[in-house]
mmCIF file of C-alpha atoms in Angstrom:
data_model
loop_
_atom_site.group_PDB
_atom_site.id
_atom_site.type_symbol
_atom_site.label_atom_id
_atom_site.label_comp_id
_atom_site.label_asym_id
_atom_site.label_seq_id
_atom_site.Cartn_x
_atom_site.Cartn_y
_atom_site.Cartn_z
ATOM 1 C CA UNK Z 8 81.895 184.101 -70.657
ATOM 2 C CA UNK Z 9 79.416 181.263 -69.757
ATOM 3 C CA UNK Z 10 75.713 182.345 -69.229
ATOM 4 C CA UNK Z 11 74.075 182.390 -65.728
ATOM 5 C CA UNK Z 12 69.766 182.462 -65.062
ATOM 6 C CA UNK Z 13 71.089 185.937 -63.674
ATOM 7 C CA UNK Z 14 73.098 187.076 -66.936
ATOM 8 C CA UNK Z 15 69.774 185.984 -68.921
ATOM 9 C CA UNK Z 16 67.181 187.609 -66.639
ATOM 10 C CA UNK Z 17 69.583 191.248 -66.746
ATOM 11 C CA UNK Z 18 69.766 190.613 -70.758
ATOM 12 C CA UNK Z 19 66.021 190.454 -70.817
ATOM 13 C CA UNK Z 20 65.787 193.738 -68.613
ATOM 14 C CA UNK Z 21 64.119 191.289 -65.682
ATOM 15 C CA UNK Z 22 64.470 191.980 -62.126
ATOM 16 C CA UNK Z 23 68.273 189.893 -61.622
ATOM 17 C CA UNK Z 24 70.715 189.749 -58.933
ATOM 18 C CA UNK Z 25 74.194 191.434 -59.297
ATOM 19 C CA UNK Z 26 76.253 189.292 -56.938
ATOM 20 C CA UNK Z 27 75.601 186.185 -59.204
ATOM 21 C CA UNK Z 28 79.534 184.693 -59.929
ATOM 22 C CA UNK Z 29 79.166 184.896 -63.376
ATOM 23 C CA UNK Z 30 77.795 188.558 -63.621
ATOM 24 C CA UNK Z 31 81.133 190.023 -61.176
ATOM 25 C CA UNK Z 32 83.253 187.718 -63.031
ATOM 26 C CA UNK Z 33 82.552 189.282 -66.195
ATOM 27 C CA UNK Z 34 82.635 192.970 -64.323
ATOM 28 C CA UNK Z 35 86.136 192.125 -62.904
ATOM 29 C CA UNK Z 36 86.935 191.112 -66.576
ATOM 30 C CA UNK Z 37 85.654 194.525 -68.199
ATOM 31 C CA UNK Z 38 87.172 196.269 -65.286
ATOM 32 C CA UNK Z 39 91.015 194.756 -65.810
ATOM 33 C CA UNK Z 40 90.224 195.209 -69.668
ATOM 34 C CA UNK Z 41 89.295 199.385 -68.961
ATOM 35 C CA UNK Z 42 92.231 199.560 -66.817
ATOM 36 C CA UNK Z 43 94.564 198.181 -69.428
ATOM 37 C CA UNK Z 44 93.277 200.652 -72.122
ATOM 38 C CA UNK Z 45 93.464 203.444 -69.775
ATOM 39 C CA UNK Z 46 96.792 202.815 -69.502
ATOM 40 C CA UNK Z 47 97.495 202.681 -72.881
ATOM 41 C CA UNK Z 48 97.077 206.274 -73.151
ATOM 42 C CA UNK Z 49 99.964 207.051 -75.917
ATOM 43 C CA UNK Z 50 99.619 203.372 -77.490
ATOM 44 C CA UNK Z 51 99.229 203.208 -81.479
ATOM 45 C CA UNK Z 52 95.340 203.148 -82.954
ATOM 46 C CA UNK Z 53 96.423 199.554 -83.422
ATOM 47 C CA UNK Z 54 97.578 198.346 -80.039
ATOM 48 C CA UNK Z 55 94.378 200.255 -78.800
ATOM 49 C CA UNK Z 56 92.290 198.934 -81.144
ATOM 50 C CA UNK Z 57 92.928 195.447 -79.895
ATOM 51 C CA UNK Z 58 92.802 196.862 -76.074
ATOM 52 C CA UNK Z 59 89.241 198.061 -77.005
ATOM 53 C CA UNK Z 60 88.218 195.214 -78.536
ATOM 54 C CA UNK Z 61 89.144 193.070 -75.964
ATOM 55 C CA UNK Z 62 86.982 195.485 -73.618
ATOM 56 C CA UNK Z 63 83.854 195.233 -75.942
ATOM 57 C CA UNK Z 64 84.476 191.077 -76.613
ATOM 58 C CA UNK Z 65 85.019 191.514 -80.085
ATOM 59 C CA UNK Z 66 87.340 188.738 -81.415
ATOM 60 C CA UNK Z 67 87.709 189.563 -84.891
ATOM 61 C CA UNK Z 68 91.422 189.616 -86.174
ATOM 62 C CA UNK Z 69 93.398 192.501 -86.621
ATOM 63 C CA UNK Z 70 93.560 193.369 -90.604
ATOM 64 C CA UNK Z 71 97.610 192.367 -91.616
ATOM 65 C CA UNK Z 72 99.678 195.430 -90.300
ATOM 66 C CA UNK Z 73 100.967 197.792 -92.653
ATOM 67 C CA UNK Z 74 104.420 199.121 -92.325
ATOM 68 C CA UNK Z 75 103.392 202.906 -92.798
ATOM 69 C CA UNK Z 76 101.979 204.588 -89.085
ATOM 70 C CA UNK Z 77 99.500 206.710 -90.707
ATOM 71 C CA UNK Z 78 98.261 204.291 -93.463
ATOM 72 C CA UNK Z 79 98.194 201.402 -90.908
ATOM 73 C CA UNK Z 80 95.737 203.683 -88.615
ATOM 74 C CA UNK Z 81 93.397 204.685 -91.590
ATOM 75 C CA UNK Z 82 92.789 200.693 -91.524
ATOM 76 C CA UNK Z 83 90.741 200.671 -88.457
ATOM 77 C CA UNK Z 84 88.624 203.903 -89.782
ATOM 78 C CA UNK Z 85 86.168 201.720 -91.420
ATOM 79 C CA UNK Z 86 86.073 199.124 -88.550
ATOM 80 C CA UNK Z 87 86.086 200.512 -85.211
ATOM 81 C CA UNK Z 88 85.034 203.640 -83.654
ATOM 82 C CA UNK Z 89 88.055 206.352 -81.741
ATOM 83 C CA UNK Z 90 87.517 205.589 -78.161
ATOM 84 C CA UNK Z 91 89.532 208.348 -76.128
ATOM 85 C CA UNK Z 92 90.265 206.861 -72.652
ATOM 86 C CA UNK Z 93 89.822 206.776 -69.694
ATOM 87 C CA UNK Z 94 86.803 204.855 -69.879
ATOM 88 C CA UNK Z 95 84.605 203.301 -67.436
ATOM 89 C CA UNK Z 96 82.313 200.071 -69.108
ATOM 90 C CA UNK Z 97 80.173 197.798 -66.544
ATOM 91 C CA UNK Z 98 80.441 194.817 -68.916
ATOM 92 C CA UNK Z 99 81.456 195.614 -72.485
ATOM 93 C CA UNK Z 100 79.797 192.656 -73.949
ATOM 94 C CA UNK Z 101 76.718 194.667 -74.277
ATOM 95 C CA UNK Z 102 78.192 197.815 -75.843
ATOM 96 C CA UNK Z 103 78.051 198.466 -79.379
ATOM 97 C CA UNK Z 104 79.488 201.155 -81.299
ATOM 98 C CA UNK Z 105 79.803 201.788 -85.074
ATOM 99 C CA UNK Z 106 82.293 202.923 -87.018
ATOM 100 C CA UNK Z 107 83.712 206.297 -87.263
ATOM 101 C CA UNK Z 108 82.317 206.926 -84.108
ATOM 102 C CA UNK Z 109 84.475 209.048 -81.948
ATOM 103 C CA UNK Z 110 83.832 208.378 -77.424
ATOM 104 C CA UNK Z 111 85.841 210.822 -76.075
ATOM 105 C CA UNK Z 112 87.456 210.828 -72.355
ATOM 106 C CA UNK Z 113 85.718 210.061 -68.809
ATOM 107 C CA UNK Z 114 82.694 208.218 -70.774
ATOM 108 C CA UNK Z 115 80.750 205.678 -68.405
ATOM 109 C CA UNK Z 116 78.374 202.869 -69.594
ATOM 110 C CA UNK Z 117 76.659 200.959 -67.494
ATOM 111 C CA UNK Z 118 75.621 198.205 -69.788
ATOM 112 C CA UNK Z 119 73.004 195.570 -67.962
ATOM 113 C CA UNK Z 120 71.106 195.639 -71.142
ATOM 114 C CA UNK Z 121 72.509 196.444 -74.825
ATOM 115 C CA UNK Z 122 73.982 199.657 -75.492
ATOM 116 C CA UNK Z 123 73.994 200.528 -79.036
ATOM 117 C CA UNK Z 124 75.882 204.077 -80.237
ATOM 118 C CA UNK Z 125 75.240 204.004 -84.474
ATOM 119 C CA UNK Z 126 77.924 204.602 -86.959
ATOM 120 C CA UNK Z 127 79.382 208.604 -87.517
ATOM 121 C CA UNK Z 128 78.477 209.578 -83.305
ATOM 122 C CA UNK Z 129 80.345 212.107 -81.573
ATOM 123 C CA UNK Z 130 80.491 212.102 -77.854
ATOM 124 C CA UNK Z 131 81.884 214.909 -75.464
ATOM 125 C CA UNK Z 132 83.977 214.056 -72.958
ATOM 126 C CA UNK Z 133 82.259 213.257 -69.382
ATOM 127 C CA UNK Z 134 79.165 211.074 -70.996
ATOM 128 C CA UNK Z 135 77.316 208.607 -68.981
ATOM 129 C CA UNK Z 136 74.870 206.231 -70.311
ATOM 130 C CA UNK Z 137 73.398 204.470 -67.760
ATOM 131 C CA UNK Z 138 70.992 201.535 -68.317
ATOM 132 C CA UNK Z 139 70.828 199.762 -64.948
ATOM 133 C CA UNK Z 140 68.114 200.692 -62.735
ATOM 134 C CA UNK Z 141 66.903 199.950 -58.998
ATOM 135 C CA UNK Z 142 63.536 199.544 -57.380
ATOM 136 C CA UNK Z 143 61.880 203.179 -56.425
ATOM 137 C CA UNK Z 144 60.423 201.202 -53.011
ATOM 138 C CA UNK Z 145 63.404 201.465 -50.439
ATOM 139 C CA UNK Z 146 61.910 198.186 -49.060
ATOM 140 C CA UNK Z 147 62.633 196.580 -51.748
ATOM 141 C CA UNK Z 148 66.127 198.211 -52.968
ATOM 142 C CA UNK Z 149 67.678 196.609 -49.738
ATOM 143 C CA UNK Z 150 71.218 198.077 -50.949
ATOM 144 C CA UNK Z 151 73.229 195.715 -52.407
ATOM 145 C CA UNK Z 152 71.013 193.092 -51.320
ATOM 146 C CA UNK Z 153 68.328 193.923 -53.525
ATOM 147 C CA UNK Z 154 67.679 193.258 -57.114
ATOM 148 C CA UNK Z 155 68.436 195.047 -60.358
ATOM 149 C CA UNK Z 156 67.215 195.746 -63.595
ATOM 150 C CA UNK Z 157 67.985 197.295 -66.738
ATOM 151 C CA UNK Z 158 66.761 198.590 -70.317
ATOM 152 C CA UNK Z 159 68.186 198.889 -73.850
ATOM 153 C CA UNK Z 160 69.488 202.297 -74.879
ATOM 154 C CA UNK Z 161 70.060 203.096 -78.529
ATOM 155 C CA UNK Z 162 71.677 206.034 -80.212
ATOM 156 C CA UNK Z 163 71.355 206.492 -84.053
ATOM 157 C CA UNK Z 164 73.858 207.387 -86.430
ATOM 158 C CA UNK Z 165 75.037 210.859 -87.015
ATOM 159 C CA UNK Z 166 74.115 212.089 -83.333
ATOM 160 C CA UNK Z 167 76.234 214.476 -81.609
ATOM 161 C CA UNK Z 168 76.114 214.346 -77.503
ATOM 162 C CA UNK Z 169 77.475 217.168 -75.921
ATOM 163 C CA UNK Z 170 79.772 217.364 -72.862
ATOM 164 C CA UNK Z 171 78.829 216.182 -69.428
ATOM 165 C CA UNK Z 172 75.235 214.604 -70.863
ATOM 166 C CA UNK Z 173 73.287 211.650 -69.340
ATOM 167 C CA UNK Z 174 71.384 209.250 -71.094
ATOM 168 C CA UNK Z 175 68.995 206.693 -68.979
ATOM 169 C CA UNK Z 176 67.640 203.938 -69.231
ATOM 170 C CA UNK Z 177 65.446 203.285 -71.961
ATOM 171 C CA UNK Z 178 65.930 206.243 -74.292
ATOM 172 C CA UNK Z 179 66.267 205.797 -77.833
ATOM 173 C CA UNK Z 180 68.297 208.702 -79.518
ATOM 174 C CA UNK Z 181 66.965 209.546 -83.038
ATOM 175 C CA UNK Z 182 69.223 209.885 -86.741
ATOM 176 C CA UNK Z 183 70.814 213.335 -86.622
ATOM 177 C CA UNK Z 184 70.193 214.452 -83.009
ATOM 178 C CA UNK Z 185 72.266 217.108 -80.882
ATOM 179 C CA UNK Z 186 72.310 216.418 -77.127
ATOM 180 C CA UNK Z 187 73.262 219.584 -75.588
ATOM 181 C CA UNK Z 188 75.852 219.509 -72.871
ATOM 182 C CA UNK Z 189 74.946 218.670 -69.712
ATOM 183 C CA UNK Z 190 71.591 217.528 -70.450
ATOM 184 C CA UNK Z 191 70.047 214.713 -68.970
ATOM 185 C CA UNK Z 192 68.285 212.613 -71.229
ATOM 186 C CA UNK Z 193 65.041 210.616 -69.736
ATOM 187 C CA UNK Z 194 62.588 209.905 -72.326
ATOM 188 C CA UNK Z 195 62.251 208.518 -75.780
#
């Protein structure tokens, strides 16, 4: 993906325009690469390792294959996290999750700004992290006309986010925490 001024300014968490070629070219990217994983439902951990990865940008080679289904699958335990599709991602290349992680089903990320989910995280199924926001003054919103912005979220290792919970914009979740279900998560 090449950079844009817009791609920088949404990095930075600036005010940025989402119409810029670059930024729906990468969106139409992450979007084919979701749909393609989705699909994938009953694939090996291999085939959707590499689906994932390809999601996420992440062109590190698959380790050598081994001929045993169960011994070839504990390879990628140390690696990658167990993403449990479907799965909605804005732009992947800004989503980072450790290993052992588990991101169960109907998870959506909107990732303007980095997206970090630490090593040994459990998700339940239906969890949003959104990190794009809009301006409060209608004037200025303008619909898709008007500008966006965005800020970091992080969540430590060994956190556990319950069912149906939403984390904004901005929130740092600390080591160890339990998100309750439903819960929507606004502050640091």
């Amino acid at each position: 993906m090449t950079s844009s001024p817009e791609w920088d300014k949404m990095l930075r968490g600036k005010w940025y325009h989402a119409g810029d070629a670059i930024l729906q070219e990468n969106r139409t990217r992450c979007r084919k690469a979701c749909e393609a994983f989705n699909a994938a439902r009953d694939a090996s951990r291999r085939e959707k390792v590499k689906l994932w990865r390809e999601i996420i940008g992440d062109t590190r080679p698959l380790p050598t294959e081994h001929p045993d289904a169960k011994e070839d699958e504990a390879l990628f335990e140390e690696t990658d996290p167990f993403v449990d599709g479907p799965i909605s991602i804005d732009h992947g290349l800004n989503f980072k999750v450790g290993k052992n992680s588990f991101i169960n089903f109907n998870a959506l990320v909107l990732d303007t700004c980095l997206i970090t989910v630490g090593e040994n995280v459990l998700f339940g199924p239906n969890v949003g992290l959104y990190g794009a926001l809009h301006p409060m003054d209608p004037a200025e919103r303008r619909g898709l006309k008007g500008p966006e912005a965005g800020k970091e979220i992080h969540i430590e290792d060994d956190v556990w986010i319950g069912a149906g919970a939403t984390i904004l914009a901005g929130v740092r979740v600390g080591r160890g925490s339990t998100v309750g279900a439903c819960s929507v998560v606004t502050k640091v």
